[in-house]
C-alpha cells in the first residue's frame, strides 16, 4: 500500500507526543493526596450505577512491548496472597459505598487474569458477590492470555457470568513474536477461541499491535489473514507506544529496529482497508466491530463512551478500580491506587484504602472532557448542542481551539459543517492531534511524556 505525498507531509507535521485521552486531564496531572476523603465522596453520595475494574497484575513472563503495570513471576502463591489483599480492600471500600447501588459492568484486566487458577477465580467471584449486586443485564468481561489458558479457566470465568473476553495476538509472524518475547502460534488462538465459544462467550475481541520491530505491510497482511479466520466480534488495533523511560524493557526492541512513522501509518491504513472490507465498522482511534455490535449502535446513537478500559457503551457510570495501580473515575474526578504492591499492602495493613493520587475536576475540566469524549467517539461536534448542554457560546468559549483547528481543516482532517465540525476519513488517523486542540493543559507543555500520535 502506498501513501500519497500529502499523507507523508501530514505524518511529519502531526507526529508528535500526545495523550490517548482515556481520561481528561491525563493521568500525569493526578496529584498526591495525603487524605483521600475528597476523592471518595462520590462513592458515598452518588447514585450512579457502578462499573467495577479489578487489576490482576501477574504474568509468567514479560512481553517486551508491554506498557501495562504488571509483575512477572512464576510463583503461584502470589495470586493467593493478592486475593487476601483484594479482600481487605473490598472490606474497606464497602464502608464508603452508598447502600443499594448496583453494578452494571465488571472487568478483569492485567497482567494476566488467567494467571489465577480456577479455584482462585471462584474465590474472587465469591468476594465480589459478597459486596456488590449486579443488574440482570450486567456486562462482565476479562482479558486473557491464550498461551496460559485452559478450559478450566474459561469455565471458571463463565461460572461468574463473564461472557465477553479479549486476548492479544499482536502479530502472528514468528520472527516478530521472537523479537517481542511473545511466542504464540496460531493454534493457540484457534483453541482459545473455540473454548470461549463453547462456554457461551457472546463477544470476543482480538488485540493487534502495529509499529513493532520487523513488521511490514506484507507481513502484517498475513497476520490479518490469520486473525480474520478466527471471526472475532471486535478488533482493537493499537499503535505501539514506545515509552522506554516508563517501561525500560522496551529498549530491547530498539535493537531490532522500530518501524518509522510512514510504515506505521501504512500498517494502520492496511488494517482499516482489510477489516472494513470484511464487514467490520471502524469505530474510531483503534477499535473495529461487526455491524450488529452494541459499540456500533452506540456510536450511531452518539452514546459511545471512552475510558481507561477503551470504548464502552455504558454512560453515566462510576468506575471503581481495585488492586494495585487501578484508577477509579467518578462524576467529579479520579483516584488511583498505590502502584507498588508492598506500599499497597502497607496501606491496607494500617486499615487505609490504598489511594495515593487523584484529581478533582473543575467545571471547565468536565466541559473539555465532554468535548474530547464526543470528538473521539462521535467523530463530530455539534456546537449548538454543547452550548445548550453547558450554557456557553461554543465558538466564543473555544475560540483558541477552533483557531488551532484551522490548520487541520486546511489539511483535510476535518470539515466545517452547519452544526459544527466532522472528522474526515483522513482525520481519523490523527484523531489524537485533533483532541489535543481542546486540551487546556497541553500548552505550555505539561510535565510528563507521551507516546507519539503516529
Coordinates of C-alpha atoms in Angstrom, one line a residue:
X1 CA 0.0 0.0 0.0
X2 CA 1.4 3.4 -1.0
X3 CA 0.8 6.6 0.9
X4 CA 0.3 9.8 -1.0
X5 CA 2.8 12.7 -0.9
X6 CA 0.2 14.6 1.2
X7 CA 0.0 11.7 3.7
X8 CA 3.8 11.8 4.2
X9 CA 3.7 15.5 4.7
X10 CA 1.0 15.1 7.3
X11 CA 3.0 12.5 9.2
X12 CA 5.9 14.9 9.5
X13 CA 3.6 17.7 10.6
X14 CA 1.4 15.9 13.1
X15 CA 3.6 13.1 14.5
X16 CA 4.3 14.4 18.0
X17 CA 3.8 13.2 21.6
X18 CA 0.3 13.4 22.8
X19 CA -2.2 11.8 25.3
X20 CA -4.6 9.0 24.4
X21 CA -7.3 10.7 26.4
X22 CA -8.6 7.7 28.4
X23 CA -9.1 10.5 31.0
X24 CA -9.1 14.2 31.0
X25 CA -6.9 15.6 32.2
X26 CA -4.5 12.7 31.5
X27 CA -3.2 10.7 34.5
X28 CA 0.1 12.5 34.6
X29 CA -1.8 15.5 36.1
X30 CA -3.0 13.5 39.1
X31 CA -1.8 14.9 42.4
X32 CA -0.7 13.3 45.6
X33 CA -3.4 13.1 48.3
X34 CA -2.4 12.6 52.0
X35 CA -6.1 12.4 52.8
X36 CA -8.2 10.8 50.0
X37 CA -11.6 11.7 51.6
X38 CA -12.5 14.2 48.8
X39 CA -11.8 11.5 46.2
X40 CA -14.2 9.1 47.9
X41 CA -17.1 11.5 48.2
X42 CA -18.9 10.2 45.1
X43 CA -18.8 6.6 46.4
X44 CA -20.9 7.7 49.3
X45 CA -23.1 10.3 47.7
X46 CA -23.7 9.4 44.1
X47 CA -26.5 7.2 42.9
X48 CA -24.8 6.3 39.6
X49 CA -24.5 2.6 38.7
X50 CA -21.1 1.1 39.2
X51 CA -18.6 -0.3 36.8
X52 CA -16.1 -2.5 38.6
X53 CA -12.5 -3.0 37.5
X54 CA -10.1 -5.5 39.1
X55 CA -6.4 -5.2 38.2
X56 CA -4.8 -8.7 38.4
X57 CA -1.1 -7.8 37.7
X58 CA 0.8 -11.1 37.4
X59 CA 2.3 -12.6 34.2
X60 CA 4.6 -15.6 33.9
X61 CA 6.8 -13.7 31.5
X62 CA 7.3 -10.1 30.4
X63 CA 6.4 -9.2 26.8
X64 CA 9.0 -6.6 25.9
X65 CA 6.5 -4.3 24.2
X66 CA 4.2 -4.2 27.3
X67 CA 3.2 -0.9 28.7
X68 CA 0.9 -2.3 31.3
X69 CA 1.5 -2.3 35.1
X70 CA 2.4 -5.9 35.7
X71 CA 4.6 -8.2 37.9
X72 CA 6.4 -11.1 36.2
X73 CA 6.6 -14.2 38.4
X74 CA 6.2 -18.0 38.3
X75 CA 5.2 -18.1 42.0
X76 CA 1.5 -19.1 42.1
X77 CA 1.3 -18.4 45.8
X78 CA 1.5 -14.7 45.0
X79 CA -2.0 -15.0 43.5
X80 CA -3.4 -16.3 46.8
X81 CA -1.7 -13.5 48.7
X82 CA -3.0 -10.9 46.3
X83 CA -6.6 -12.2 46.8
X84 CA -6.1 -11.7 50.5
X85 CA -5.2 -8.1 49.8
X86 CA -8.1 -7.5 47.5
X87 CA -10.4 -8.9 50.1
X88 CA -9.1 -6.3 52.6
X89 CA -9.6 -3.5 50.1
X90 CA -13.1 -4.6 49.3
X91 CA -14.0 -4.7 53.0
X92 CA -12.6 -1.1 53.5
X93 CA -14.3 0.3 50.4
X94 CA -17.7 -1.2 51.4
X95 CA -17.7 1.2 54.3
X96 CA -17.6 4.2 52.0
X97 CA -20.1 2.9 49.4
X98 CA -23.7 4.2 49.5
X99 CA -26.0 1.2 50.1
X100 CA -28.2 -0.1 47.3
X101 CA -26.0 0.9 44.4
X102 CA -26.0 -1.7 41.6
X103 CA -23.1 -2.7 39.3
X104 CA -23.7 -2.8 35.5
X105 CA -20.1 -3.7 34.5
X106 CA -17.3 -5.9 35.7
X107 CA -13.9 -6.1 34.0
X108 CA -10.7 -8.0 34.9
X109 CA -7.5 -6.6 33.4
X110 CA -3.8 -7.2 34.0
X111 CA -1.3 -8.6 33.9
X112 CA -2.9 -11.9 33.1
X113 CA -6.2 -12.7 34.9
X114 CA -5.8 -16.3 33.9
X115 CA -2.5 -16.4 35.9
X116 CA -5.0 -17.1 38.7
X117 CA -6.2 -20.7 38.9
X118 CA -9.9 -21.8 38.6
X119 CA -10.3 -22.1 42.4
X120 CA -8.8 -18.7 42.9
X121 CA -11.2 -17.3 40.2
X122 CA -14.1 -18.9 42.1
X123 CA -12.9 -17.3 45.3
X124 CA -12.6 -13.9 43.6
X125 CA -16.2 -14.2 42.3
X126 CA -17.5 -15.0 45.8
X127 CA -15.7 -12.0 47.2
X128 CA -17.2 -9.7 44.6
X129 CA -20.7 -11.1 45.1
X130 CA -20.5 -10.5 48.8
X131 CA -20.1 -6.8 48.3
X132 CA -21.9 -5.9 45.1
X133 CA -25.2 -6.6 43.5
X134 CA -25.3 -6.8 39.7
X135 CA -28.2 -5.9 37.4
X136 CA -29.6 -8.7 35.3
X137 CA -28.0 -7.3 32.1
X138 CA -24.6 -6.5 33.7
X139 CA -21.7 -6.8 31.2
X140 CA -18.8 -8.9 32.6
X141 CA -15.5 -9.2 30.7
X142 CA -12.0 -10.4 31.0
X143 CA -8.6 -10.1 29.3
X144 CA -6.9 -13.5 28.7
X145 CA -3.6 -14.9 27.5
X146 CA -4.1 -17.8 25.1
X147 CA -0.6 -19.1 26.0
X148 CA -1.6 -19.9 29.6
X149 CA -5.3 -20.6 29.0
X150 CA -7.1 -23.8 30.0
X151 CA -10.7 -24.9 29.6
X152 CA -10.9 -24.9 33.4
X153 CA -10.0 -21.2 33.4
X154 CA -12.7 -20.4 30.8
X155 CA -15.3 -22.4 32.7
X156 CA -14.4 -20.6 36.0
X157 CA -14.9 -17.2 34.4
X158 CA -18.1 -18.4 32.8
X159 CA -19.5 -19.5 36.2
X160 CA -19.3 -15.9 37.5
X161 CA -21.3 -14.7 34.4
X162 CA -18.4 -13.4 32.3
X163 CA -19.5 -13.5 28.7
X164 CA -17.0 -11.2 27.0
X165 CA -13.3 -11.7 26.5
X166 CA -10.4 -10.2 24.8
X167 CA -7.0 -11.7 24.1
X168 CA -3.8 -10.4 22.5
X169 CA -2.4 -11.8 19.3
X170 CA -0.3 -8.7 18.5
X171 CA 1.3 -10.3 15.4
X172 CA 1.3 -13.8 14.1
X173 CA 4.7 -13.6 12.4
X174 CA 7.1 -16.0 14.2
X175 CA 10.1 -13.6 13.7
X176 CA 8.2 -10.7 15.2
X177 CA 7.0 -12.9 18.1
X178 CA 10.6 -13.9 18.9
X179 CA 11.8 -10.3 18.9
X180 CA 8.9 -9.1 21.2
X181 CA 9.3 -12.1 23.5
X182 CA 5.8 -13.4 23.0
X183 CA 5.7 -16.7 21.0
X184 CA 2.1 -17.6 20.3
X185 CA 1.3 -20.0 17.4
X186 CA -2.0 -19.6 15.6
X187 CA -3.1 -23.0 17.0
X188 CA -3.2 -21.4 20.5
X189 CA -5.5 -18.6 19.2
X190 CA -7.8 -21.2 17.5
X191 CA -8.0 -23.3 20.7
X192 CA -8.7 -20.2 22.8
X193 CA -11.5 -19.0 20.6
X194 CA -13.1 -22.4 20.5
X195 CA -13.0 -22.8 24.3
X196 CA -14.6 -19.3 24.7
X197 CA -17.4 -20.1 22.1
X198 CA -18.0 -23.5 23.7
X199 CA -18.6 -21.8 27.0
X200 CA -21.1 -19.3 25.8
X201 CA -19.0 -16.2 25.5
X202 CA -21.1 -13.8 23.4
X203 CA -18.3 -11.4 22.3
X204 CA -14.6 -12.0 21.7
X205 CA -12.2 -9.2 20.9
X206 CA -8.7 -9.6 19.5
X207 CA -5.8 -7.2 20.1
X208 CA -3.2 -6.5 17.5
X209 CA -0.3 -4.0 17.7
X210 CA 1.2 -2.2 14.7
X211 CA 4.6 -0.5 15.0
X212 CA 6.5 -3.5 16.3
X213 CA 10.0 -4.5 15.1
X214 CA 10.2 -6.3 11.8
X215 CA 6.6 -5.5 10.8
X216 CA 6.0 -4.7 7.2
X217 CA 2.7 -4.2 5.3
X218 CA 3.3 -7.5 3.6
X219 CA 3.9 -9.4 6.8
X220 CA 1.0 -7.8 8.6
X221 CA -1.3 -8.6 5.8
X222 CA -0.6 -12.3 6.5
X223 CA -1.3 -11.7 10.2
X224 CA -4.7 -10.2 9.2
X225 CA -5.4 -13.3 7.1
X226 CA -4.9 -15.5 10.2
X227 CA -6.9 -13.4 12.7
X228 CA -9.8 -12.9 10.3
X229 CA -10.1 -16.7 10.2
X230 CA -11.0 -16.6 13.9
X231 CA -14.0 -14.4 13.2
X232 CA -13.9 -12.2 16.4
X233 CA -16.7 -9.8 17.2
X234 CA -14.3 -6.9 17.7
X235 CA -10.7 -5.9 17.0
X236 CA -8.5 -3.5 18.9
X237 CA -5.6 -2.4 16.7
X238 CA -3.2 -0.5 18.9
X239 CA -0.5 1.9 17.9
X240 CA 2.6 0.6 19.7
X241 CA 3.5 3.1 22.4
X242 CA 7.3 3.3 22.7
X243 CA 7.9 4.8 26.2
X244 CA 11.2 3.2 27.4
X245 CA 11.5 5.9 30.1
X246 CA 8.5 4.3 31.7
X247 CA 9.0 0.7 30.6
X248 CA 12.7 0.0 30.4
X249 CA 12.2 -3.4 28.8
X250 CA 11.1 -1.7 25.6
X251 CA 14.7 -0.6 25.0
X252 CA 15.3 -4.3 23.9
X253 CA 13.1 -3.7 20.9
X254 CA 15.3 -0.9 19.6
X255 CA 18.0 -3.5 18.8
X256 CA 15.8 -5.0 16.1
X257 CA 14.7 -1.5 14.8
X258 CA 11.3 0.0 15.1
X259 CA 9.2 1.0 12.0
X260 CA 9.2 4.6 11.1
X261 CA 6.0 6.7 11.2
X262 CA 5.4 6.2 7.5
X263 CA 5.4 2.4 7.8
X264 CA 3.2 2.6 10.9
X265 CA 0.6 4.7 9.0
X266 CA 0.8 2.2 6.1
X267 CA 0.1 -0.6 8.6
X268 CA -2.9 1.3 10.1
X269 CA -4.3 2.0 6.7
X270 CA -3.9 -1.6 5.8
X271 CA -5.9 -2.7 8.9
X272 CA -8.7 -0.2 8.1
X273 CA -9.0 -1.3 4.5
X274 CA -8.8 -5.1 5.2
X275 CA -11.2 -5.0 8.2
X276 CA -13.8 -2.7 6.7
X277 CA -13.7 -4.9 3.5
X278 CA -14.6 -7.9 5.7
X279 CA -17.6 -6.0 7.1
X280 CA -16.2 -4.6 10.3
X281 CA -17.1 -1.0 11.2
X282 CA -14.3 1.4 12.1
X283 CA -15.4 2.8 15.4
X284 CA -12.6 5.2 15.8
X285 CA -9.0 5.5 17.0
X286 CA -8.2 1.8 17.4
X287 CA -11.5 -0.2 17.5
X288 CA -13.4 -2.2 14.9
X289 CA -16.7 -4.1 15.4
X290 CA -19.2 -6.1 13.4
X291 CA -22.2 -4.1 12.3
X292 CA -24.6 -5.6 14.8
X293 CA -22.2 -5.0 17.8
X294 CA -23.5 -2.7 20.5
X295 CA -20.4 -0.4 20.0
X296 CA -21.6 0.3 16.5
X297 CA -25.1 1.0 17.7
X298 CA -23.9 3.3 20.5
X299 CA -21.7 5.3 18.1
X300 CA -24.7 5.7 15.7
X301 CA -26.8 7.0 18.7
X302 CA -24.0 9.2 19.9
X303 CA -23.9 7.4 23.3
X304 CA -20.5 5.8 22.9
X305 CA -18.0 6.3 25.8
X306 CA -14.3 6.2 26.2
X307 CA -12.4 5.4 29.5
X308 CA -9.4 3.6 30.9
X309 CA -10.8 0.3 29.5
X310 CA -11.2 1.7 26.0
X311 CA -14.6 2.2 24.3
X312 CA -17.7 1.4 26.2
X313 CA -21.5 1.6 25.7
X314 CA -22.4 2.3 29.4
X315 CA -22.7 6.0 30.0
X316 CA -23.2 7.7 33.4
X317 CA -21.4 5.0 35.5
X318 CA -18.9 5.4 38.3
X319 CA -15.8 3.3 37.7
X320 CA -14.4 1.7 40.9
X321 CA -11.0 0.2 40.5
X322 CA -9.4 -2.4 42.8
X323 CA -5.9 -3.7 43.1
X324 CA -2.5 -2.0 42.5
X325 CA -2.4 0.9 40.1
X326 CA -6.1 0.8 39.4
X327 CA -7.9 4.0 38.6
X328 CA -11.4 4.9 39.6
X329 CA -13.5 7.6 37.9
X330 CA -16.5 9.3 39.5
X331 CA -18.6 12.3 38.4
X332 CA -16.2 14.7 40.0
X333 CA -12.7 13.3 39.3
X334 CA -10.3 10.4 39.6
X335 CA -8.4 8.4 42.2
X336 CA -5.6 5.9 41.8
X337 CA -4.2 3.2 44.0
X338 CA -0.7 2.6 45.0
X339 CA 1.4 1.1 42.1
X340 CA 3.9 -0.8 44.3
X341 CA 2.5 -3.9 45.9
X342 CA 4.3 -3.5 49.1
X343 CA 3.1 0.1 49.5
X344 CA -0.4 -1.3 48.7
X345 CA 0.0 -4.0 51.4
X346 CA 1.2 -1.5 54.0
X347 CA -1.7 0.9 53.5
X348 CA -4.2 -2.0 53.9
X349 CA -2.4 -3.2 57.0
X350 CA -3.0 0.2 58.5
X351 CA -6.7 -0.1 57.7
X352 CA -6.5 2.5 55.0
X353 CA -7.7 2.4 51.4
X354 CA -4.5 2.3 49.2
X355 CA -5.3 5.5 47.3
X356 CA -2.2 7.6 46.5
X357 CA -3.1 10.0 43.8
X358 CA -6.2 11.7 42.4
X359 CA -7.7 14.6 40.7
X360 CA -10.8 16.8 41.5
X361 CA -12.3 18.0 38.2
X362 CA -13.3 21.6 37.8
X363 CA -16.4 22.5 35.7
X364 CA -14.0 23.6 32.9
X365 CA -12.3 20.1 33.1
X366 CA -15.7 18.4 32.8
X367 CA -16.7 20.6 29.8
X368 CA -13.4 19.9 28.0
X369 CA -13.6 16.2 28.9
X370 CA -17.1 16.1 27.3
X371 CA -15.8 17.8 24.1
X372 CA -12.9 15.4 23.8
X373 CA -15.0 12.4 24.5
X374 CA -17.6 13.3 21.9
X375 CA -15.0 14.2 19.3
X376 CA -13.2 10.8 19.7
X377 CA -16.5 8.8 20.0
X378 CA -18.8 10.6 17.5
X379 CA -16.1 11.9 15.2
X380 CA -18.1 15.2 15.1
X381 CA -19.1 18.1 17.3
X382 CA -22.4 19.9 17.4
X383 CA -21.6 23.4 18.7
X384 CA -25.2 24.3 19.4
X385 CA -25.9 21.1 21.4
X386 CA -22.8 21.7 23.5
X387 CA -23.8 25.3 24.1
X388 CA -27.3 24.3 25.3
X389 CA -25.9 21.5 27.5
X390 CA -23.2 23.6 29.1
X391 CA -24.7 27.1 28.9
X392 CA -21.9 28.5 26.8
X393 CA -21.4 30.1 23.4
X394 CA -19.2 27.3 22.0
X395 CA -17.5 29.4 19.3
X396 CA -16.6 32.0 21.9
X397 CA -15.6 29.7 24.7
X398 CA -13.4 27.5 22.4
X399 CA -12.1 30.3 20.1
X400 CA -8.5 29.3 20.6
X401 CA -9.2 25.6 20.0
X402 CA -11.1 26.4 16.8
X403 CA -8.3 28.6 15.7
X404 CA -5.9 25.7 16.2
X405 CA -8.2 23.5 14.1
X406 CA -7.9 25.8 11.0
X407 CA -4.6 24.0 10.1
X408 CA -6.1 20.5 10.3
X409 CA -9.1 21.8 8.3
X410 CA -6.9 23.0 5.5
X411 CA -5.1 19.7 5.6
X412 CA -8.4 17.8 5.1
X413 CA -8.6 16.3 8.6
X414 CA -11.9 18.0 9.5
X415 CA -14.7 19.7 7.7
X416 CA -16.7 22.6 9.0
X417 CA -20.4 21.8 8.9
X418 CA -23.6 23.7 9.6
X419 CA -23.7 22.0 13.1
X420 CA -20.0 22.4 13.9
X421 CA -17.3 20.1 12.6
X422 CA -16.9 16.5 11.3
X423 CA -13.8 14.4 11.2
X424 CA -12.8 13.1 7.7
X425 CA -11.6 9.6 6.9
X426 CA -8.0 11.0 6.8
X427 CA -8.6 12.9 10.0
X428 CA -9.4 9.7 11.9
X429 CA -5.7 8.8 11.6
X430 CA -4.9 11.9 13.5
X431 CA -7.8 12.0 16.0
X432 CA -5.4 12.4 19.0
X433 CA -4.0 15.5 17.4
X434 CA -7.5 16.9 16.9
X435 CA -8.4 16.3 20.5
X436 CA -5.2 18.0 21.7
X437 CA -6.6 21.3 20.4
X438 CA -9.1 21.2 23.2
X439 CA -6.6 20.3 25.9
X440 CA -6.1 23.3 28.2
X441 CA -3.1 21.6 29.9
X442 CA -1.1 20.7 26.9
X443 CA 0.4 24.1 26.1
X444 CA 2.6 25.2 27.5
X445 CA 3.9 21.6 27.8
X446 CA 2.9 20.0 31.0
X447 CA 5.1 17.6 32.9
X448 CA 5.0 14.0 31.8
X449 CA 5.9 12.4 28.4
X450 CA 3.6 10.8 26.0
X451 CA 3.9 8.3 23.1
X452 CA 3.8 9.7 19.6
X453 CA 0.4 10.1 17.9
X454 CA 1.6 8.2 14.8

